[in-house]
């Protein structure tokens, strides 16, 4: 796995790129992959505003390395471990798939080619997916008598609903790029050769936003799915008051583009905060 900290000259250290780098076997994953992901998540600097996860070569990740299916491989080790030990092993692997939801930054999965099993779940762990038109997704675990155990069921239900999640996980069928886009799994689909440029443009859009406003928005969006309407409205009030007070302390200069900014005229009676 390759990990690099970078960003444009005006935002140094703002972009963390994480690349799966076993293209000869379509970036198949091992427990060491998940442990490395967890360590990366533990060490994300506060300067990071965007995380991009991708795979070298023509595939994002083909899922679990076939060596794990041997008797002395991963599956055998977990299956023969005492109950508490086996549970702890899987919990440790899951840590590599949870830190991407940290609201301090926006996480993007840039997906081309195959995203199977653990590869699909890694893409789902990110806040959003930008995909190539050749992307193909599959929860293949059921075909081996297993279940997705790296957060995939939670993420799928949250994004596409229980019925579609059951179909995808219960049949192990392929989900095309067109389906992923129409279902809302991906925010955009582009030609494979354009994926890098499209990712850079999306990153630039997030970097253009004021950092604290973006973090507040990330927190609001993350919590909206489990909140009642009143809880979410209260969270928006708290966040907006915090932002207004911070802006007042720093001197409110208005939106970009001059006094009127890029926004349409407000309603009669004065400006609104939203």
Coordinates of N, CA and C in Angstrom, one line a residue, residues 10-244:
X10 N -1.3 26.3 -2.3 CA -2.0 27.1 -1.3 C -2.7 26.3 -0.2
X11 N -2.6 24.9 -0.3 CA -3.2 24.0 0.7 C -2.2 22.9 0.9
X12 N -1.0 23.1 1.3 CA 0.0 22.0 1.5 C -0.5 21.1 2.6
X13 N -0.3 19.8 2.4 CA -0.7 18.8 3.4 C -2.1 18.6 3.6
X14 N -2.9 19.0 2.6 CA -4.4 18.9 2.7 C -5.0 17.7 2.1
X15 N -4.2 17.0 1.3 CA -4.8 15.8 0.6 C -3.9 14.6 0.9
X16 N -4.6 13.6 1.4 CA -4.0 12.3 1.7 C -4.4 11.3 0.6
X17 N -3.5 10.7 -0.1 CA -3.8 9.7 -1.1 C -3.4 8.4 -0.6
X18 N -4.3 7.4 -0.7 CA -4.0 6.0 -0.3 C -4.2 5.1 -1.5
X19 N -3.2 4.4 -1.9 CA -3.3 3.6 -3.1 C -3.0 2.1 -2.8
X20 N -4.0 1.2 -3.2 CA -3.7 -0.2 -3.2 C -2.8 -0.5 -4.4
X21 N -1.7 -1.2 -4.1 CA -0.6 -1.3 -5.1 C -0.2 -2.7 -5.4
X22 N -1.2 -3.5 -5.7 CA -0.9 -4.9 -6.1 C -1.6 -5.2 -7.5
X23 N -1.3 -4.3 -8.5 CA -2.1 -4.4 -9.7 C -2.0 -5.7 -10.4
X24 N -0.9 -6.5 -10.2 CA -0.7 -7.8 -10.9 C -1.8 -8.8 -10.4
X25 N -2.4 -8.6 -9.2 CA -3.5 -9.5 -8.8 C -4.7 -8.6 -8.5
X26 N -4.8 -7.6 -9.3 CA -6.0 -6.7 -9.2 C -6.2 -6.1 -7.8
X27 N -5.1 -5.8 -7.1 CA -5.2 -5.2 -5.8 C -6.0 -6.0 -4.8
X28 N -5.8 -7.4 -4.9 CA -6.4 -8.3 -3.9 C -5.9 -7.9 -2.5
X29 N -6.7 -8.1 -1.5 CA -6.4 -7.7 -0.1 C -6.1 -8.8 0.8
X30 N -5.3 -8.5 1.8 CA -4.9 -9.5 2.8 C -5.2 -8.8 4.2
X31 N -5.2 -9.6 5.3 CA -5.3 -9.0 6.6 C -4.3 -7.8 6.8
X32 N -3.1 -8.0 6.2 CA -2.1 -6.9 6.3 C -2.6 -5.6 5.7
X33 N -3.4 -5.8 4.7 CA -4.0 -4.6 4.0 C -4.9 -3.8 5.0
X34 N -5.7 -4.6 5.7 CA -6.7 -4.0 6.6 C -6.0 -3.4 7.8
X35 N -4.9 -4.1 8.3 CA -4.1 -3.5 9.4 C -3.4 -2.2 9.0
X36 N -2.9 -2.2 7.8 CA -2.3 -1.0 7.3 C -3.3 0.2 7.1
X37 N -4.5 -0.2 6.7 CA -5.5 0.9 6.6 C -5.8 1.4 7.9
X38 N -5.9 0.6 8.9 CA -6.2 1.0 10.3 C -5.1 1.9 10.8
X39 N -3.9 1.6 10.6 CA -2.8 2.4 11.0 C -2.8 3.8 10.3
X40 N -3.1 3.8 9.0 CA -3.3 5.1 8.3 C -4.3 5.9 9.0
X41 N -5.5 5.3 9.3 CA -6.6 6.0 9.9 C -6.2 6.6 11.2
X42 N -5.4 5.9 12.0 CA -5.0 6.4 13.3 C -4.0 7.6 13.2
X43 N -3.4 7.8 12.1 CA -2.3 8.8 11.9 C -2.7 9.9 11.0
X44 N -3.9 10.1 10.6 CA -4.3 11.2 9.6 C -4.0 12.5 10.3
X45 N -3.1 13.3 9.7 CA -2.8 14.7 10.3 C -4.0 15.6 10.3
X46 N -4.0 16.5 11.2 CA -5.1 17.5 11.2 C -5.2 18.4 10.0
X47 N -4.1 18.5 9.3 CA -4.1 19.3 8.1 C -4.9 18.7 6.9
X48 N -5.2 17.5 7.0 CA -5.8 16.8 5.9 C -7.3 17.2 5.8
X49 N -7.7 17.6 4.6 CA -9.1 17.9 4.4 C -9.8 17.0 3.4
X50 N -9.0 16.3 2.6 CA -9.6 15.3 1.7 C -8.7 14.1 1.7
X51 N -9.3 12.9 1.7 CA -8.6 11.6 1.5 C -9.1 11.0 0.3
X52 N -8.2 10.5 -0.6 CA -8.6 9.8 -1.8 C -8.0 8.4 -1.7
X53 N -8.9 7.4 -1.9 CA -8.5 6.0 -1.9 C -8.7 5.5 -3.3
X54 N -7.6 4.8 -3.9 CA -7.7 4.3 -5.3 C -6.9 3.0 -5.3
X55 N -6.9 2.4 -6.5 CA -6.1 1.2 -6.8 C -5.3 1.4 -8.0
X56 N -4.1 0.9 -7.9 CA -3.2 1.0 -9.1 C -3.7 0.0 -10.2
X57 N -3.5 0.4 -11.4 CA -3.9 -0.5 -12.5 C -5.3 -0.4 -12.9
X58 N -5.9 -1.4 -13.6 CA -7.2 -1.3 -14.2 C -8.3 -1.7 -13.2
X59 N -8.0 -2.1 -12.0 CA -9.0 -2.5 -11.0 C -8.8 -1.8 -9.7
X60 N -9.9 -1.4 -9.0 CA -9.8 -0.9 -7.7 C -9.3 -1.9 -6.7
X61 N -10.1 -3.0 -6.6 CA -9.7 -4.2 -5.8 C -10.6 -5.3 -6.0
X62 N -10.0 -6.5 -6.3 CA -10.8 -7.7 -6.6 C -11.2 -8.4 -5.3
X63 N -11.0 -7.8 -4.2 CA -11.4 -8.4 -2.9 C -10.3 -9.2 -2.2
X64 N -10.7 -10.2 -1.5 CA -9.8 -11.0 -0.7 C -8.9 -11.8 -1.5
X65 N -7.6 -11.8 -1.2 CA -6.6 -12.6 -1.8 C -6.9 -14.1 -1.7
X66 N -6.8 -14.8 -2.8 CA -7.2 -16.3 -2.8 C -6.4 -17.1 -1.7
X67 N -5.2 -16.6 -1.4 CA -4.4 -17.4 -0.4 C -5.1 -17.4 1.0
X68 N -6.1 -16.5 1.2 CA -6.8 -16.5 2.5 C -7.7 -17.7 2.6
X69 N -8.0 -18.3 1.5 CA -9.0 -19.4 1.5 C -8.4 -20.8 1.8
X70 N -7.1 -20.8 2.0 CA -6.4 -22.1 2.3 C -6.7 -22.4 3.8
X71 N -6.5 -23.6 4.2 CA -6.7 -24.0 5.6 C -5.9 -23.3 6.6
X72 N -4.7 -22.9 6.2 CA -3.8 -22.1 7.2 C -3.9 -20.6 6.9
X73 N -4.8 -20.2 6.0 CA -4.9 -18.8 5.7 C -5.8 -18.1 6.6
X74 N -6.3 -16.9 6.2 CA -7.1 -16.1 7.1 C -8.3 -16.8 7.6
X75 N -9.1 -17.4 6.7 CA -10.4 -18.0 7.1 C -10.2 -19.1 8.1
X76 N -9.1 -19.9 7.8 CA -8.8 -21.0 8.8 C -8.4 -20.5 10.1
X77 N -7.6 -19.5 10.2 CA -7.2 -18.9 11.5 C -8.3 -18.3 12.3
X78 N -9.2 -17.6 11.6 CA -10.4 -17.0 12.3 C -11.3 -18.1 12.7
X79 N -11.6 -19.1 11.9 CA -12.5 -20.1 12.2 C -12.1 -21.0 13.3
X80 N -10.8 -21.2 13.5 CA -10.3 -22.1 14.6 C -10.0 -21.3 15.9
X81 N -10.0 -20.0 15.8 CA -9.7 -19.2 17.0 C -10.9 -19.3 18.0
X82 N -10.5 -19.3 19.3 CA -11.6 -19.3 20.4 C -12.5 -18.1 20.1
X83 N -13.8 -18.2 20.5 CA -14.8 -17.2 20.2 C -14.4 -15.7 20.4
X84 N -13.8 -15.4 21.6 CA -13.5 -14.0 21.8 C -12.3 -13.6 21.0
X85 N -11.4 -14.5 20.7 CA -10.2 -14.2 19.9 C -10.6 -13.9 18.4
X86 N -11.5 -14.8 17.9 CA -12.0 -14.6 16.5 C -12.7 -13.3 16.4
X87 N -13.6 -13.0 17.4 CA -14.3 -11.7 17.4 C -13.3 -10.5 17.3
X88 N -12.3 -10.6 18.2 CA -11.3 -9.5 18.2 C -10.5 -9.4 16.9
X89 N -10.2 -10.5 16.3 CA -9.5 -10.4 15.0 C -10.4 -9.7 14.0
X90 N -11.6 -10.1 13.8 CA -12.5 -9.4 12.9 C -12.7 -7.9 13.2
X91 N -12.9 -7.6 14.5 CA -13.0 -6.2 14.9 C -11.8 -5.4 14.6
X92 N -10.6 -6.0 14.7 CA -9.4 -5.3 14.3 C -9.4 -5.0 12.8
X93 N -9.8 -6.0 12.0 CA -9.8 -5.8 10.6 C -10.8 -4.7 10.2
X94 N -12.0 -4.6 10.9 CA -13.0 -3.6 10.6 C -12.5 -2.2 10.9
X95 N -11.5 -2.0 11.7 CA -11.0 -0.7 12.0 C -10.5 0.0 10.8
X96 N -10.0 -0.8 9.8 CA -9.5 -0.3 8.6 C -10.6 0.3 7.7
X97 N -11.8 0.1 8.0 CA -13.0 0.5 7.2 C -13.9 1.5 7.9
X98 N -13.5 2.1 9.0 CA -14.4 3.0 9.7 C -13.9 4.4 9.8
X99 N -12.5 4.6 9.8 CA -12.0 5.9 9.9 C -12.3 6.8 8.8
X100 N -12.7 6.3 7.6 CA -13.0 7.1 6.5 C -14.2 8.1 6.7
X101 N -15.0 7.8 7.7 CA -16.2 8.6 8.0 C -15.9 9.7 8.9
X102 N -14.6 9.9 9.3 CA -14.3 11.0 10.2 C -14.6 12.3 9.6
X103 N -15.5 13.2 10.2 CA -15.9 14.4 9.6 C -14.8 15.5 9.5
X104 N -13.6 15.2 10.0 CA -12.5 16.2 9.8 C -12.2 16.3 8.3
X105 N -12.5 15.3 7.6 CA -12.1 15.4 6.1 C -13.2 14.7 5.3
X106 N -13.1 14.9 4.0 CA -14.0 14.2 3.1 C -13.2 13.1 2.5
X107 N -13.8 11.9 2.5 CA -13.1 10.7 1.9 C -13.7 10.3 0.5
X108 N -12.9 10.1 -0.5 CA -13.4 9.8 -1.8 C -12.8 8.5 -2.3
X109 N -13.6 7.6 -2.8 CA -13.1 6.4 -3.4 C -13.1 6.6 -4.9
X110 N -12.0 6.6 -5.6 CA -11.9 6.7 -7.0 C -11.8 5.3 -7.6
X111 N -12.9 4.8 -8.2 CA -13.0 3.4 -8.5 C -13.1 3.2 -10.0
X112 N -12.2 2.3 -10.5 CA -12.3 1.8 -11.8 C -12.2 0.3 -11.8
X113 N -12.7 -0.3 -12.8 CA -12.7 -1.8 -12.9 C -13.4 -2.5 -11.8
X114 N -12.8 -3.6 -11.3 CA -13.5 -4.4 -10.3 C -13.4 -3.8 -8.9
X115 N -14.5 -3.8 -8.2 CA -14.5 -3.6 -6.7 C -15.4 -4.7 -6.1
X116 N -14.7 -5.7 -5.6 CA -15.4 -7.0 -5.2 C -15.1 -7.2 -3.8
X117 N -16.2 -7.7 -3.1 CA -16.0 -8.1 -1.7 C -15.4 -7.0 -0.8
X118 N -14.2 -7.2 -0.3 CA -13.6 -6.2 0.6 C -13.3 -5.0 -0.2
X119 N -13.1 -5.1 -1.5 CA -12.9 -3.9 -2.4 C -14.1 -3.1 -2.4
X120 N -15.3 -3.7 -2.6 CA -16.6 -3.0 -2.6 C -16.8 -2.3 -1.3
X121 N -16.5 -3.0 -0.2 CA -16.7 -2.5 1.2 C -15.7 -1.3 1.4
X122 N -14.5 -1.3 0.9 CA -13.6 -0.2 1.1 C -14.1 1.0 0.4
X123 N -14.7 0.8 -0.8 CA -15.2 2.0 -1.5 C -16.4 2.5 -0.8
X124 N -17.3 1.6 -0.2 CA -18.4 2.1 0.5 C -18.1 2.8 1.8
X125 N -16.9 2.5 2.4 CA -16.5 3.1 3.6 C -16.2 4.6 3.4
X126 N -16.0 5.0 2.2 CA -15.7 6.4 1.9 C -17.0 7.2 1.8
X127 N -16.9 8.5 2.1 CA -18.0 9.4 2.0 C -18.7 9.4 0.7
X128 N -17.9 9.3 -0.4 CA -18.5 9.3 -1.7 C -17.6 8.5 -2.7
X129 N -18.2 8.1 -3.8 CA -17.5 7.4 -4.8 C -17.6 8.1 -6.1
X130 N -16.4 8.3 -6.7 CA -16.3 8.7 -8.1 C -15.9 7.5 -8.9
X131 N -16.6 7.2 -10.0 CA -16.3 5.9 -10.6 C -16.1 6.1 -12.1
X132 N -15.3 5.2 -12.7 CA -15.1 5.1 -14.1 C -16.3 4.3 -14.7
X133 N -16.6 4.5 -16.0 CA -17.7 3.8 -16.6 C -17.5 2.3 -16.8
X134 N -16.2 1.8 -16.5 CA -16.0 0.4 -16.5 C -16.0 -0.2 -15.1
X135 N -16.4 0.5 -14.1 CA -16.5 0.0 -12.7 C -17.5 -1.1 -12.6
X136 N -17.2 -2.2 -11.9 CA -18.1 -3.3 -11.6 C -18.0 -3.6 -10.1
X137 N -19.1 -3.7 -9.5 CA -19.2 -4.0 -8.0 C -19.8 -5.3 -7.8
X138 N -19.3 -6.0 -6.7 CA -19.9 -7.3 -6.4 C -19.6 -7.6 -4.9
X139 N -20.7 -7.9 -4.2 CA -20.5 -8.5 -2.8 C -20.5 -10.0 -3.0
X140 N -19.3 -10.6 -3.2 CA -19.2 -12.0 -3.6 C -19.2 -13.0 -2.4
X141 N -19.2 -12.4 -1.1 CA -19.1 -13.3 0.0 C -20.0 -14.5 0.1
X142 N -21.3 -14.2 -0.3 CA -22.3 -15.2 -0.2 C -22.0 -16.5 -1.1
X143 N -21.2 -16.3 -2.1 CA -20.9 -17.4 -3.0 C -19.9 -18.4 -2.3
X144 N -19.3 -17.9 -1.3 CA -18.4 -18.8 -0.5 C -19.0 -19.2 0.8
X145 N -20.3 -18.9 1.0 CA -20.9 -19.2 2.3 C -20.6 -18.3 3.4
X146 N -20.2 -17.0 3.0 CA -19.8 -16.0 4.0 C -20.7 -14.8 3.9
X147 N -20.4 -13.8 4.8 CA -21.2 -12.6 4.8 C -20.2 -11.4 4.7
X148 N -20.6 -10.3 4.2 CA -19.8 -9.1 4.2 C -19.6 -8.7 5.7
X149 N -18.4 -8.5 6.1 CA -18.2 -8.2 7.6 C -17.2 -7.0 7.8
X150 N -17.1 -6.2 6.8 CA -16.3 -5.0 6.9 C -17.1 -3.7 6.8
X151 N -18.3 -3.8 7.3 CA -19.2 -2.6 7.3 C -20.1 -2.5 6.0
X152 N -20.0 -3.4 5.1 CA -20.7 -3.3 3.8 C -22.2 -3.3 4.0
X153 N -22.7 -4.2 4.8 CA -24.2 -4.3 4.9 C -24.8 -2.9 5.5
X154 N -24.1 -2.4 6.5 CA -24.6 -1.1 7.0 C -24.6 0.0 5.9
X155 N -23.5 0.1 5.2 CA -23.3 1.2 4.2 C -24.3 1.0 3.1
X156 N -24.5 -0.3 2.6 CA -25.4 -0.5 1.5 C -26.9 -0.1 1.9
X157 N -27.3 -0.6 3.1 CA -28.7 -0.3 3.5 C -28.9 1.3 3.6
X158 N -27.9 1.9 4.2 CA -27.9 3.4 4.3 C -28.0 4.1 3.0
X159 N -27.4 3.5 2.0 CA -27.3 4.2 0.7 C -28.4 3.8 -0.3
X160 N -28.7 2.5 -0.3 CA -29.7 2.1 -1.4 C -30.9 1.4 -0.8
X161 N -31.0 1.3 0.5 CA -32.2 0.7 1.1 C -32.0 -0.8 1.3
X162 N -32.9 -1.3 2.2 CA -32.7 -2.7 2.6 C -33.0 -3.7 1.5
X163 N -34.0 -3.4 0.6 CA -34.4 -4.4 -0.4 C -33.2 -4.6 -1.4
X164 N -32.7 -3.5 -1.9 CA -31.6 -3.6 -2.9 C -30.3 -4.1 -2.2
X165 N -30.1 -3.7 -1.0 CA -28.9 -4.3 -0.3 C -29.0 -5.8 -0.1
X166 N -30.2 -6.3 0.2 CA -30.4 -7.7 0.3 C -30.2 -8.4 -1.0
X167 N -30.7 -7.8 -2.1 CA -30.5 -8.4 -3.4 C -29.0 -8.5 -3.8
X168 N -28.3 -7.4 -3.6 CA -26.9 -7.3 -3.9 C -26.0 -8.3 -3.1
X169 N -26.3 -8.3 -1.8 CA -25.5 -9.2 -0.9 C -25.9 -10.6 -0.9
X170 N -27.2 -10.8 -1.1 CA -27.8 -12.2 -1.1 C -27.6 -13.0 -2.3
X171 N -27.4 -12.3 -3.5 CA -27.2 -13.0 -4.7 C -25.8 -12.9 -5.2
X172 N -25.0 -12.0 -4.7 CA -23.6 -11.8 -5.1 C -23.5 -11.3 -6.6
X173 N -24.6 -10.7 -7.1 CA -24.6 -10.4 -8.5 C -23.8 -9.1 -8.8
X174 N -23.4 -8.9 -10.0 CA -22.6 -7.7 -10.4 C -23.5 -6.5 -10.5
X175 N -23.0 -5.4 -10.0 CA -23.6 -4.1 -10.1 C -22.8 -3.3 -11.1
X176 N -23.4 -2.8 -12.1 CA -22.7 -2.1 -13.2 C -22.5 -0.6 -12.7
X177 N -21.6 0.1 -13.4 CA -21.4 1.5 -13.2 C -22.7 2.3 -13.4
X178 N -23.5 2.0 -14.4 CA -24.7 2.7 -14.6 C -25.7 2.5 -13.5
X179 N -25.8 1.3 -13.0 CA -26.6 1.0 -11.8 C -26.1 1.8 -10.6
X180 N -24.8 1.7 -10.3 CA -24.3 2.4 -9.2 C -24.6 3.9 -9.2
X181 N -24.5 4.4 -10.4 CA -24.8 5.9 -10.5 C -26.3 6.1 -10.3
X182 N -27.2 5.3 -10.9 CA -28.6 5.6 -10.8 C -29.1 5.3 -9.4
X183 N -28.5 4.4 -8.7 CA -28.9 4.1 -7.3 C -28.4 5.1 -6.3
X184 N -27.5 6.0 -6.7 CA -26.9 6.9 -5.8 C -25.7 6.4 -5.0
X185 N -25.1 5.2 -5.4 CA -23.9 4.7 -4.8 C -22.7 5.6 -5.2
X186 N -22.7 6.1 -6.4 CA -21.7 7.0 -7.0 C -22.2 8.3 -7.2
X187 N -21.4 9.4 -7.1 CA -21.8 10.7 -7.4 C -21.6 11.1 -8.8
X188 N -20.7 10.4 -9.5 CA -20.4 10.7 -10.9 C -19.7 9.5 -11.6
X189 N -20.0 9.3 -12.9 CA -19.3 8.3 -13.7 C -18.7 9.0 -14.8
X190 N -17.4 8.6 -15.1 CA -16.7 9.3 -16.2 C -15.9 8.2 -16.9
X191 N -15.5 8.5 -18.2 CA -14.6 7.5 -18.9 C -13.4 7.2 -18.0
X192 N -13.0 5.9 -18.2 CA -11.9 5.5 -17.3 C -10.6 6.4 -17.4
X193 N -10.3 6.8 -18.6 CA -9.1 7.6 -18.8 C -9.2 9.0 -18.1
X194 N -10.5 9.4 -17.8 CA -10.7 10.7 -17.2 C -10.8 10.7 -15.7
X195 N -10.7 9.5 -15.1 CA -11.0 9.4 -13.7 C -10.0 10.2 -12.8
X196 N -8.8 10.2 -13.2 CA -7.8 11.0 -12.4 C -8.1 12.5 -12.5
X197 N -8.4 13.0 -13.6 CA -8.7 14.5 -13.7 C -10.0 14.8 -13.0
X198 N -11.0 13.9 -13.1 CA -12.3 14.2 -12.4 C -12.1 14.1 -10.9
X199 N -11.2 13.2 -10.5 CA -10.9 13.2 -9.0 C -10.3 14.5 -8.6
X200 N -9.3 14.9 -9.3 CA -8.6 16.2 -9.0 C -9.6 17.4 -8.9
X201 N -10.5 17.4 -9.9 CA -11.5 18.5 -9.9 C -12.4 18.4 -8.7
X202 N -12.8 17.2 -8.3 CA -13.6 17.1 -7.1 C -12.9 17.5 -5.8
X203 N -11.6 17.1 -5.7 CA -10.8 17.5 -4.6 C -10.7 19.0 -4.5
X204 N -10.4 19.6 -5.7 CA -10.3 21.1 -5.7 C -11.5 21.8 -5.2
X205 N -12.7 21.2 -5.6 CA -13.9 21.8 -5.1 C -14.1 21.8 -3.6
X206 N -13.7 20.7 -3.0 CA -13.8 20.6 -1.5 C -12.7 21.5 -0.9
X207 N -11.5 21.6 -1.5 CA -10.5 22.5 -0.9 C -10.9 23.9 -1.0
X208 N -11.7 24.3 -1.9 CA -12.1 25.7 -2.1 C -13.1 26.1 -1.0
X209 N -13.7 25.2 -0.3 CA -14.6 25.5 0.8 C -13.9 25.8 2.1
X210 N -14.4 26.8 2.9 CA -13.8 27.1 4.2 C -13.7 25.8 5.0
X211 N -12.6 25.5 5.6 CA -12.4 24.2 6.3 C -13.4 23.9 7.3
X212 N -13.7 24.9 8.2 CA -14.6 24.6 9.3 C -16.0 24.5 8.9
X213 N -16.4 25.2 7.8 CA -17.7 25.0 7.3 C -17.9 23.7 6.7
X214 N -16.9 23.2 6.0 CA -17.0 21.9 5.4 C -17.0 20.8 6.4
X215 N -16.3 20.9 7.5 CA -16.3 19.9 8.6 C -17.7 19.9 9.2
X216 N -18.3 21.1 9.4 CA -19.6 21.1 10.0 C -20.6 20.5 9.1
X217 N -20.5 20.7 7.8 CA -21.4 20.1 6.9 C -21.3 18.6 6.9
X218 N -20.0 18.1 6.9 CA -19.8 16.7 6.9 C -20.4 16.1 8.2
X219 N -20.3 16.7 9.3 CA -20.9 16.2 10.5 C -22.4 16.2 10.4
X220 N -23.0 17.2 9.9 CA -24.5 17.3 9.7 C -25.0 16.2 8.8
X221 N -24.3 16.0 7.7 CA -24.8 15.0 6.7 C -24.6 13.6 7.3
X222 N -23.5 13.4 8.0 CA -23.3 12.1 8.6 C -24.3 11.7 9.7
X223 N -24.8 12.7 10.4 CA -25.8 12.4 11.4 C -27.2 12.5 11.0
X224 N -27.5 13.0 9.8 CA -28.8 13.2 9.4 C -29.6 11.9 9.2
X225 N -29.0 10.8 8.8 CA -29.7 9.6 8.6 C -30.3 8.9 9.8
X226 N -29.7 9.2 11.0 CA -30.2 8.6 12.2 C -30.9 9.6 13.1
X227 N -31.0 10.8 12.7 CA -31.7 11.9 13.5 C -33.1 12.1 13.1
X228 N -33.9 12.5 14.0 CA -35.3 13.0 13.7 C -35.2 14.3 13.1
X229 N -36.3 14.8 12.5 CA -36.3 16.1 11.9 C -35.9 17.2 12.9
X230 N -36.5 17.1 14.1 CA -36.2 18.1 15.2 C -34.8 18.0 15.6
X231 N -34.2 16.8 15.8 CA -32.8 16.7 16.1 C -31.9 17.3 15.1
X232 N -32.2 17.1 13.8 CA -31.4 17.6 12.7 C -31.5 19.1 12.7
X233 N -32.7 19.6 12.8 CA -32.9 21.1 12.8 C -32.1 21.7 14.0
X234 N -32.1 21.1 15.1 CA -31.3 21.6 16.2 C -29.8 21.5 15.9
X235 N -29.4 20.4 15.3 CA -27.9 20.3 15.0 C -27.5 21.4 14.0
X236 N -28.4 21.7 13.0 CA -28.1 22.8 12.1 C -28.1 24.1 12.8
X237 N -29.0 24.4 13.8 CA -28.9 25.7 14.5 C -27.6 25.8 15.2
X238 N -27.2 24.7 15.9 CA -26.0 24.8 16.7 C -24.8 25.0 15.8
X239 N -24.7 24.3 14.7 CA -23.6 24.5 13.8 C -23.6 25.9 13.2
X240 N -24.8 26.4 12.8 CA -24.8 27.7 12.1 C -24.4 28.8 13.1
X241 N -24.9 28.7 14.4 CA -24.5 29.7 15.3 C -23.0 29.7 15.6
X242 N -22.4 28.5 15.6 CA -21.0 28.4 15.8 C -20.3 29.1 14.6
X243 N -20.7 28.8 13.4 CA -20.1 29.4 12.2 C -20.2 30.9 12.3
X244 N -21.4 31.4 12.6 CA -21.7 32.9 12.6 C -20.8 33.6 13.6

